[in-house]
RNA sequence: GGGCGCGUAGCCUAGCCUGGAUAGGGCACCGGGUUCCUAACCCGGCGGUCGAGGGUUCAAAUCCCUCCGCGCCCGCCA
């Protein structure tokens, strides 16, 4: 084997902070050597506070190092500051208490940042391709009716995560796993395979008078669903009919209308998501794993698994006591007494297919699927599979009266309804301030404001936090909201338009961008690549929402603090700064799936 | 009963993974700002025992334990 001298290939310059951090690490390393304190570069790097404290851009708390080498932290800080070799990138190194505070050269940071923004344009904040192929499965709602906002939380989290990981250089494939074979899908086929006149009266009554001509297929076809559900509870004969349907679907003999109906409803659902800029690379049908034999292979592997047990009635299960699952679920059935498979077994087949294609697999799941997720992992281990999915678990959206959004309980807020209301309010807001716009522009802006508000409202909160849905909050266009970001973007666009410099190039003199508000703004601009990397790695998509708000917020402060077009010598440089903000904020909006608006 | 998650000002929320210098925002409320590049904005003020208690540590919103409250799950459903 040939060992080449090729060290790490130089990573492309995508992070404006990188050269400054490297300079600081090198300077600290020299100081630590002088004090005979051994500390690796990687170790030191983790201790640096790059977001910066109040007294500099980058800080090093020395406590840990001091403790490990039995020194006084404050003295160590002084010593490290004193030993720091002069470096034009880092003109100020000061000890304060136990901290060493580094201030980078603002002109150089400005140069590093603006040049990178302009050079990379729409790819500023994006990493070079890593070559890693990953799958993000999200949404995967049963095609039984329209989306309510609780389910859409899954879609928004998943879509944003997919965008973040793409930006981080991963080759992302998004998948929607469609359950076209369970009881729920069968219920829909069951009712629609009958002429309306033959529908059970309670179901017909639930639908009569509710329907509107030309309504979306998911709404139309899904409307009887709650009534079917209630009806089946009371009627054993109907239950048997549905059970027969489930069996024939599993046997590959679905009713004639089945696939068509499922696709029709799914189409309606996907149309709604498309308004939120959410789409999928692949739609994966659960039935496909049954038909290609992979489910049977999974069942076979499970039957031969170490802890497989056969029940007296012929069903098969895994005795999972010892596999770390909660006590009551140690007995995991994977094959029914009649030989048919269960959702869990089919999901294993699906995951094996994913593992075969992707290096990493992420599933976005509601908290009610948490046990399923753990069981899935346990059974993957049981059949000797070493790959595991990563789960992003989010909490439900509840209604103020308490309880989850439920289709049956009538507490669900439909995405379509929310969109309708949001567009109407956005339209009113636009009309309030703009009389000069065409009807078409008003509608376009209202749609973007509405969808931007909804996406931002959901993504801003950490997935693991419960959310109570309130109309006033979801439709807020002020403060920490999507429209605030869009407004800031439109404002930056407006400045460039009025300055007649919409196209660039944007020459600047970094020394002229010395106002404190300008310096702060540049520091935030420089932080974008880090924010993207963090969101992608941690799956904390809310960090992107926070970043975009911080950037817009600081831009507005800058905007009010200093003139741009009406300034003197600084004009050109400030225009460049505005252009950089517009580019970066636009890139952030893209990752959030919030429309950029040139005007609003 | 068990498992998992959540608990940060009147309300919403960031920070928690990887402990570090006075806990960031937003809404609401009070007071200001538009002959000037978009006021969906900005400035100032008000408001915090980070659920409670204990532990680890030089240092805890952050890690560990206990308790309290809320949510979800515990099916030959998906």
XYZ file of C-alpha atoms (C1' of nucleotides) in Angstrom:
678
model
C 0.000 0.000 0.000
C 1.311 3.337 -0.989
C 1.147 6.048 1.562
C 1.115 9.346 -0.188
C 2.213 12.502 1.448
C -1.018 14.101 0.445
C -2.394 15.609 3.622
C -5.951 16.765 3.930
C -6.731 18.477 0.688
C -7.234 22.132 1.413
C -10.898 22.606 2.118
C -12.490 25.142 -0.152
C -12.866 28.526 1.441
C -16.533 28.562 2.267
C -16.423 30.072 5.756
C -15.185 33.652 6.151
C -14.242 32.990 9.747
C -11.980 30.066 8.874
C -8.707 31.942 8.283
C -9.193 33.929 11.482
C -9.924 30.857 13.540
C -6.894 29.138 12.054
C -4.714 32.139 12.854
C -5.919 32.158 16.445
C -5.359 28.436 16.842
C -1.855 28.757 15.471
C -1.073 31.666 17.776
C -2.455 29.878 20.794
C -0.564 26.751 19.892
C 2.685 28.686 19.938
C 1.838 30.062 23.382
C 0.847 26.696 24.774
C 4.066 25.117 23.504
C 6.017 27.822 25.245
C 4.273 26.901 28.469
C 4.796 23.190 27.773
C 1.076 22.539 27.704
C 0.284 19.867 25.118
C -3.060 20.362 23.473
C -4.210 19.179 20.086
C -5.541 21.529 17.479
C -8.913 19.777 17.404
C -9.196 19.898 21.172
C -8.353 23.571 21.247
C -10.796 24.280 18.446
C -13.717 22.901 20.440
C -12.910 25.279 23.282
C -13.001 28.420 21.174
C -16.157 30.441 21.373
C -16.429 31.666 17.808
C -19.705 33.464 18.191
C -17.719 35.716 20.418
C -18.333 37.178 23.814
C -19.013 40.799 24.620
C -15.341 41.715 24.521
C -14.229 40.461 21.165
C -15.107 38.382 18.167
C -13.695 35.118 19.400
C -12.983 34.067 22.958
C -11.106 31.314 24.707
C -12.138 30.401 28.234
C -8.967 29.111 29.818
C -10.452 27.360 32.867
C -10.310 23.887 31.471
C -6.797 24.131 30.139
C -5.636 25.843 33.302
C -7.215 23.186 35.428
C -5.655 20.350 33.457
C -2.210 21.911 33.735
C -2.643 23.082 37.336
C -2.420 26.753 36.605
C -4.389 29.787 37.536
C -6.869 30.559 34.723
C -6.373 34.326 34.864
C -2.589 33.979 34.801
C -2.822 31.539 31.934
C -5.026 33.950 30.018
C -2.463 36.708 30.568
C 0.372 34.451 29.524
C -1.384 33.286 26.377
C -2.290 36.821 25.407
C 1.288 37.964 25.968
C 2.746 35.072 24.003
C 0.381 35.510 21.079
C 2.542 36.399 18.087
C 1.664 39.497 16.152
C -0.755 38.647 13.378
C -2.433 41.129 11.063
C -5.587 39.023 11.040
C -5.924 39.306 14.800
C -4.684 42.722 15.879
C -6.091 42.605 19.377
C -5.571 39.841 21.898
C -6.518 40.722 25.449
C -6.871 38.772 28.622
C -9.839 39.548 30.770
C -10.218 37.438 33.836
C -9.998 33.840 32.760
C -10.726 34.671 29.149
C -8.570 35.532 26.198
C -10.495 37.807 23.869
C -9.549 38.058 20.235
C -10.668 40.813 17.960
C -10.175 40.153 14.297
C -9.227 42.880 11.882
C -12.589 44.279 10.828
C -11.396 45.295 7.379
C -10.055 41.844 6.687
C -13.198 40.195 7.980
C -15.201 42.492 5.745
C -13.038 41.575 2.757
C -13.195 37.884 3.525
C -16.952 37.988 3.918
C -18.037 40.234 1.088
C -15.677 38.657 -1.410
C -16.964 35.216 -0.512
C -20.585 36.307 -0.736
C -20.094 37.856 -4.161
C -17.908 35.069 -5.426
C -20.261 32.284 -4.393
C -23.524 34.123 -4.865
C -26.422 31.719 -4.506
C -24.031 29.156 -3.122
C -22.776 31.336 -0.290
C -23.337 29.311 2.853
C -23.271 26.093 0.870
C -20.472 23.589 1.292
C -18.785 21.709 -1.501
C -20.353 18.302 -2.253
C -19.334 15.678 0.255
C -20.416 12.792 -1.950
C -22.528 11.400 0.854
C -25.899 10.103 -0.293
C -28.628 10.529 2.256
C -32.335 9.940 2.381
C -34.785 12.115 4.239
C -38.210 10.559 4.569
C -40.902 12.899 5.771
C -44.641 13.560 5.713
C -45.710 10.027 4.688
C -49.269 10.793 5.738
C -51.942 8.267 4.895
C -53.774 9.264 1.728
C -57.156 9.472 3.364
C -57.912 13.171 3.207
C -56.515 16.688 3.392
C -53.568 17.731 5.510
C -54.139 19.389 8.798
C -51.508 21.722 10.133
C -50.368 19.166 12.690
C -49.236 16.833 9.931
C -47.689 19.660 7.988
C -45.236 20.230 10.827
C -43.654 16.978 9.704
C -43.409 18.230 6.113
C -41.942 21.592 7.035
C -39.331 20.115 9.363
C -38.418 17.427 6.861
C -38.262 19.722 3.864
C -36.148 22.286 5.700
C -33.791 19.586 6.922
C -33.445 18.248 3.385
C -32.639 21.744 2.109
C -30.100 22.301 4.884
C -28.351 19.018 4.209
C -28.251 19.707 0.510
C -26.612 23.023 1.292
C -24.172 21.199 3.530
C -23.058 19.241 0.477
C -24.934 16.003 0.928
C -26.716 14.320 -1.959
C -30.222 14.287 -0.544
C -33.163 12.266 -1.790
C -36.511 13.018 -0.180
C -39.115 10.297 0.018
C -42.812 10.171 0.838
C -43.798 6.683 1.939
C -47.384 6.069 0.925
C -49.415 3.576 2.853
C -51.644 2.201 0.154
C -52.346 -1.097 1.852
C -53.576 -0.568 5.356
C -57.051 -0.469 6.756
C -57.273 3.280 6.326
C -56.686 3.179 2.611
C -59.069 0.253 2.373
C -61.797 2.230 4.107
C -61.683 4.882 1.417
C -61.793 2.327 -1.379
C -64.613 0.529 0.372
C -66.933 3.528 0.428
C -66.117 4.853 -3.027
C -66.547 1.451 -4.654
C -70.242 1.679 -3.771
C -72.738 3.874 -5.571
C -73.696 6.797 -3.385
C -77.201 5.430 -2.970
C -75.788 2.327 -1.290
C -73.723 4.193 1.282
C -74.791 3.594 4.846
C -77.097 6.406 5.862
C -74.913 7.911 8.620
C -71.997 8.214 6.225
C -74.101 9.705 3.453
C -75.623 12.166 5.877
C -72.188 13.256 7.079
C -71.243 14.182 3.535
C -74.507 15.563 2.159
C -74.623 19.307 1.902
C -70.933 19.644 2.726
C -69.573 19.142 -0.739
C -68.684 22.005 -3.021
C -68.412 21.723 -6.785
C -64.849 21.301 -7.930
C -63.390 20.823 -4.468
C -59.945 19.301 -4.166
C -59.882 15.507 -4.497
C -58.283 14.960 -1.101
C -61.055 16.955 0.517
C -63.754 15.361 -1.607
C -62.654 11.763 -1.356
C -61.569 12.059 2.223
C -64.729 13.710 3.479
C -66.546 10.480 4.424
C -63.498 9.162 6.298
C -64.426 10.257 9.837
C -67.953 8.952 9.374
C -66.666 5.622 8.054
C -64.437 5.330 11.043
C -67.344 5.904 13.407
C -69.628 3.606 11.436
C -67.203 0.684 11.477
C -67.062 0.790 15.247
C -70.742 -0.054 15.371
C -71.121 -2.415 12.418
C -69.385 -5.719 12.369
C -70.549 -6.648 8.869
C -68.970 -3.498 7.441
C -65.808 -4.185 9.399
C -65.664 -7.608 7.797
C -66.044 -6.085 4.345
C -63.143 -3.760 4.990
C -61.067 -6.601 6.417
C -61.710 -8.574 3.238
C -60.515 -5.596 1.247
C -57.324 -5.390 3.294
C -56.674 -9.047 2.594
C -57.288 -8.782 -1.125
C -55.041 -5.726 -1.304
C -52.278 -7.622 0.420
C -52.795 -10.528 -1.958
C -52.260 -8.206 -4.855
C -55.930 -8.134 -5.821
C -57.005 -4.642 -4.828
C -60.409 -3.338 -5.865
C -60.445 -1.734 -9.282
C -60.635 1.810 -7.954
C -57.969 1.407 -5.305
C -54.754 2.707 -6.808
C -56.538 5.369 -8.783
C -58.320 6.674 -5.709
C -55.172 6.687 -3.666
C -53.305 8.598 -6.335
C -56.135 11.047 -6.746
C -56.207 11.869 -3.061
C -52.440 11.996 -2.837
C -52.357 14.412 -5.747
C -54.664 16.777 -3.876
C -52.498 16.555 -0.786
C -49.284 17.160 -2.704
C -50.818 20.159 -4.448
C -51.346 21.781 -1.063
C -47.787 21.043 0.028
C -46.508 22.436 -3.263
C -47.875 25.827 -2.261
C -45.473 25.633 0.682
C -42.656 24.765 -1.745
C -42.590 21.233 -0.430
C -42.088 18.428 -2.906
C -40.556 14.979 -3.028
C -37.899 13.357 -5.122
C -39.600 10.004 -4.812
C -43.001 8.653 -3.861
C -42.563 5.193 -2.427
C -45.562 2.877 -2.355
C -45.762 0.504 0.537
C -47.339 -2.151 -1.682
C -44.227 -2.241 -3.855
C -42.292 -4.056 -1.131
C -44.969 -6.667 -0.933
C -45.065 -7.215 -4.660
C -41.324 -7.480 -5.171
C -41.056 -10.141 -2.507
C -38.960 -8.130 -0.109
C -41.562 -8.267 2.648
C -41.606 -12.062 2.432
C -37.813 -12.082 2.678
C -38.011 -9.903 5.772
C -40.579 -12.212 7.335
C -38.327 -15.138 6.592
C -35.332 -13.468 8.199
C -37.411 -12.569 11.226
C -38.737 -16.125 11.579
C -35.146 -17.314 11.686
C -34.042 -14.598 14.063
C -32.576 -15.580 17.444
C -35.606 -14.508 19.459
C -38.373 -15.519 17.061
C -41.281 -17.355 18.643
C -44.339 -18.935 17.118
C -47.627 -18.313 18.861
C -50.090 -21.116 19.409
C -52.407 -19.694 16.753
C -49.662 -19.513 14.150
C -48.679 -15.871 14.453
C -44.980 -15.020 14.693
C -43.346 -12.639 17.117
C -39.985 -11.588 18.464
C -39.415 -12.018 22.156
C -37.704 -8.707 22.616
C -37.354 -8.714 26.387
C -33.696 -7.877 26.635
C -33.584 -5.799 23.507
C -34.109 -2.665 25.539
C -37.709 -1.983 24.689
C -40.317 -0.914 27.234
C -41.643 -3.855 29.196
C -45.102 -4.144 27.693
C -43.904 -4.230 24.141
C -41.338 -6.989 24.502
C -43.590 -9.282 22.572
C -43.430 -7.914 19.047
C -45.681 -9.602 16.522
C -44.404 -9.320 12.975
C -46.660 -11.783 11.152
C -50.346 -12.343 11.710
C -51.897 -15.730 12.375
C -53.260 -15.670 8.830
C -49.746 -15.237 7.502
C -50.105 -11.612 6.404
C -47.548 -8.969 7.241
C -47.843 -5.962 9.502
C -46.864 -2.351 9.026
C -43.733 -2.947 11.080
C -42.529 -5.782 8.838
C -43.215 -3.786 5.702
C -41.392 -0.821 7.204
C -38.363 -3.016 7.771
C -38.427 -4.012 4.108
C -38.648 -0.320 3.202
C -35.677 0.530 5.399
C -33.557 -2.261 3.994
C -34.246 -0.806 0.565
C -33.149 2.601 1.813
C -29.973 1.244 3.399
C -29.084 -0.400 0.120
C -29.092 2.965 -1.652
C -28.151 5.562 0.934
C -25.305 6.045 3.351
C -27.545 7.665 5.881
C -31.280 7.476 6.392
C -33.361 9.982 8.323
C -37.032 9.605 9.207
C -39.130 12.514 10.427
C -41.773 11.092 12.722
C -44.457 12.306 15.089
C -43.958 11.472 18.728
C -46.707 8.866 18.522
C -44.333 6.855 16.347
C -41.542 6.958 18.866
C -42.029 3.410 20.085
C -42.378 2.192 16.512
C -39.032 3.806 15.770
C -37.333 2.005 18.631
C -38.980 -1.269 17.756
C -37.882 -0.896 14.170
C -34.283 -0.393 15.258
C -34.459 -3.363 17.612
C -35.771 -5.655 14.895
C -33.155 -4.465 12.429
C -30.587 -5.606 14.954
C -32.494 -8.847 15.396
C -32.042 -9.754 11.733
C -28.386 -8.837 11.833
C -28.670 -5.503 10.067
C -26.116 -2.984 11.269
C -27.528 0.172 9.710
C -30.004 2.273 11.676
C -32.129 5.201 10.666
C -31.729 8.533 12.375
C -35.049 9.717 13.748
C -36.173 13.293 14.012
C -39.133 13.156 16.366
C -41.447 16.125 16.619
C -44.244 16.839 19.068
C -47.849 17.258 18.102
C -49.583 20.508 17.429
C -52.465 20.804 19.847
C -55.493 23.039 19.905
C -56.042 25.647 22.643
C -58.967 23.696 24.058
C -56.509 20.885 24.672
C -55.803 17.729 22.765
C -54.266 16.912 19.451
C -55.678 17.992 16.182
C -58.097 15.303 15.279
C -59.969 14.800 12.067
C -62.668 12.892 13.845
C -63.051 15.291 16.721
C -63.416 18.165 14.291
C -60.554 20.052 15.909
C -58.276 19.835 12.900
C -57.159 22.998 11.170
C -56.828 22.178 7.490
C -53.765 23.446 5.697
C -55.955 24.587 2.816
C -58.161 26.569 5.146
C -55.203 28.126 6.912
C -53.687 29.071 3.566
C -56.931 30.620 2.424
C -57.190 32.715 5.562
C -53.521 33.671 5.438
C -53.745 34.780 1.811
C -56.781 36.888 2.576
C -55.052 38.638 5.446
C -51.893 39.113 3.435
C -53.907 40.605 0.585
C -55.459 43.107 2.995
C -52.024 44.084 4.255
C -50.680 44.604 0.767
C -53.673 46.700 -0.264
C -53.208 48.782 2.850
C -49.787 49.988 1.763
C -49.583 49.578 -1.978
C -52.022 51.145 -4.382
C -49.672 51.019 -7.313
C -49.514 47.264 -7.776
C -51.350 45.254 -10.368
C -53.918 42.690 -9.344
C -51.539 39.948 -10.354
C -48.700 41.325 -8.256
C -50.965 41.700 -5.255
C -52.067 38.095 -5.498
C -48.551 36.845 -5.999
C -47.243 38.775 -3.014
C -50.175 37.743 -0.832
C -49.562 34.088 -1.651
C -45.872 34.379 -0.824
C -46.468 36.264 2.382
C -49.069 33.739 3.472
C -46.968 30.673 2.782
C -43.861 32.333 4.189
C -45.683 33.157 7.406
C -46.912 29.597 7.823
C -43.590 27.918 7.116
C -41.681 30.246 9.372
C -44.214 29.964 12.150
C -43.740 26.201 12.241
C -40.016 25.917 11.623
C -38.993 28.520 14.185
C -39.806 26.177 17.051
C -37.621 23.196 17.930
C -39.320 19.982 16.754
C -39.317 18.460 20.226
C -41.355 21.329 21.649
C -45.095 20.988 21.784
C -46.967 23.670 19.865
C -50.412 25.035 20.568
C -52.025 26.278 17.397
C -53.425 29.803 17.576
C -54.680 31.557 14.502
C -53.400 34.996 15.538
C -49.905 33.636 16.007
C -49.790 31.535 12.872
C -50.936 34.517 10.835
C -48.566 37.036 12.380
C -46.746 39.128 9.815
C -44.701 41.101 12.315
C -41.784 40.572 14.612
C -40.210 37.157 14.376
C -42.048 36.076 11.283
C -41.607 35.044 7.677
C -42.991 38.312 6.309
C -40.489 40.271 8.421
C -37.727 38.427 6.589
C -39.414 39.005 3.258
C -39.861 42.662 4.068
C -36.195 43.013 4.885
C -35.265 41.309 1.654
C -37.623 43.551 -0.301
C -36.139 46.566 1.443
C -32.619 45.580 0.447
C -33.809 44.921 -3.085
C -35.479 48.292 -3.177
C -32.283 50.085 -2.208
C -30.362 48.382 -4.991
C -33.131 49.075 -7.463
C -33.266 52.749 -6.583
C -29.530 52.970 -6.685
C -29.735 51.442 -10.151
C -27.178 48.850 -9.165
C -29.351 45.770 -9.188
C -26.826 43.812 -11.220
C -23.531 44.586 -9.597
C -20.576 44.355 -9.544
C -20.236 45.777 -6.081
C -16.907 47.440 -5.428
C -16.317 48.492 -1.855
C -13.740 49.842 0.499
C -13.787 47.837 3.699
C -12.341 50.737 5.689
C -15.442 52.767 4.981
C -17.714 50.183 6.588
C -16.729 51.094 10.103
C -20.011 52.006 11.750
C -20.788 49.692 14.678
C -24.026 48.650 12.974
C -22.071 47.812 9.839
C -19.521 45.818 11.759
C -22.246 43.845 13.511
C -23.983 43.199 10.235
C -20.811 41.886 8.633
C -20.159 39.553 11.558
C -23.636 38.080 11.115
C -23.138 37.728 7.378
C -19.931 35.846 8.069
C -21.798 33.419 10.325
C -24.112 32.041 7.664
C -21.998 29.050 6.577
C -21.614 28.013 10.190
C -25.347 28.290 10.763
C -26.058 26.081 7.757
C -23.517 23.472 8.807
C -24.926 23.388 12.295
C -28.534 23.028 11.175
C -27.670 20.229 8.772
C -25.570 18.302 11.245
C -27.780 18.678 14.302
C -31.136 18.612 12.486
C -31.972 21.699 14.562
C -33.734 23.352 11.673
C -34.997 26.104 13.961
C -31.439 27.464 13.965
C -31.916 28.578 10.357
C -35.042 30.460 11.344
C -33.097 32.118 14.139
C -30.207 33.010 11.862
C -32.423 34.575 9.214
C -34.164 36.665 11.834
C -30.892 37.861 13.348
C -29.625 38.888 9.930
C -32.804 40.723 8.947
C -32.974 42.350 12.353
C -29.441 43.691 12.166
C -29.961 44.808 8.586
C -32.914 46.911 9.670
C -30.852 48.467 12.455
C -28.145 49.309 9.952
C -30.735 50.679 7.559
C -32.055 53.072 10.151
C -28.643 54.010 11.504
C -26.899 55.086 8.321
C -27.959 56.347 4.905
C -26.961 54.285 1.892
C -27.928 55.970 -1.347
C -27.738 59.385 0.236
C -24.365 58.903 1.827
C -21.151 60.416 0.553
C -17.900 58.553 0.196
C -19.407 55.466 1.774
C -22.183 55.104 -0.778
C -20.527 52.513 -2.972
C -19.370 50.390 -0.062
C -22.716 50.509 1.685
C -24.434 49.477 -1.510
C -22.101 46.491 -1.603
C -23.032 45.644 1.969
C -26.722 45.839 1.125
C -26.128 43.604 -1.883
C -24.337 41.077 0.321
C -27.199 41.128 2.795
C -29.711 40.632 0.020
C -27.726 37.666 -1.301
C -27.274 36.031 2.079
C -30.785 36.654 3.328
C -32.070 35.330 0.019
C -30.017 32.171 0.409
C -31.362 31.759 3.932
C -34.925 32.247 2.696
C -34.324 29.550 0.086
C -33.307 27.130 2.808
C -36.433 27.983 4.753
C -38.643 27.611 1.700
C -39.847 31.185 2.112
C -40.264 33.127 -1.132
C -37.940 36.018 -1.850
C -39.933 39.145 -2.601
C -38.390 41.999 -4.569
C -41.149 44.251 -3.437
C -44.026 44.084 -1.006
C -47.631 1.145 36.102
C -43.508 1.547 32.317
C -41.013 4.222 28.196
C -40.062 8.797 25.586
C -40.537 14.137 25.165
C -41.556 18.947 27.173
C -41.426 22.820 31.537
C -37.053 29.599 30.363
C -40.963 37.051 32.242
C -48.530 37.905 31.308
C -48.064 34.850 26.385
C -44.578 32.527 22.582
C -39.571 31.232 21.971
C -33.522 30.844 21.337
C -29.658 28.808 23.986
C -29.183 22.493 26.282
C -26.150 17.828 21.893
C -20.341 19.966 22.949
C -21.011 23.299 30.913
C -17.795 29.087 30.737
C -17.910 36.116 31.400
C -24.340 40.559 32.764
C -29.884 34.015 29.758
C -30.802 36.325 23.493
C -35.453 37.351 20.517
C -40.746 38.113 19.517
C -45.999 39.283 21.167
C -48.616 42.260 24.617
C -48.076 46.881 27.494
C -45.842 52.121 28.245
C -42.969 56.286 25.881
C -40.605 58.056 21.380
C -39.337 58.161 15.787
C -41.768 59.129 8.830
C -40.352 66.957 4.820
C -34.911 61.223 4.317
C -33.179 54.736 0.549
C -40.422 50.537 1.892
C -43.012 52.354 9.453
C -44.799 44.490 7.675
C -39.580 49.023 10.360
C -36.462 51.428 14.235
C -35.119 53.499 19.390
C -36.112 53.475 24.729
C -38.820 51.313 28.988
C -41.314 47.375 31.686
C -40.890 42.364 32.819
C -36.532 36.151 34.600
C -35.952 31.894 41.840
C -34.321 29.069 33.457
C -40.817 23.809 37.196
C -38.872 22.188 42.549
C -35.029 19.907 45.295
C -30.412 17.473 45.530
C -25.655 16.025 43.150
C -21.095 16.539 39.954
C -17.739 20.734 38.876
C -13.264 26.033 39.657
C -18.049 27.005 36.928
C -24.881 24.353 35.713
C -30.578 26.945 31.880
C -26.973 23.223 29.852
C -24.556 17.008 32.706
C -26.578 13.203 36.650
C -30.490 11.755 40.369
C -35.326 12.428 42.751
C -39.935 14.735 42.699
C -44.046 17.773 40.543
C -46.908 19.275 36.173
C -48.275 18.561 30.913
C -48.220 15.577 26.269
C -47.643 11.037 23.589
C -47.037 5.791 23.277
C -47.422 0.789 25.423
C -52.723 -3.291 19.191
C -52.163 -10.014 15.164
C -53.794 -0.766 13.685
C -50.891 2.362 10.766
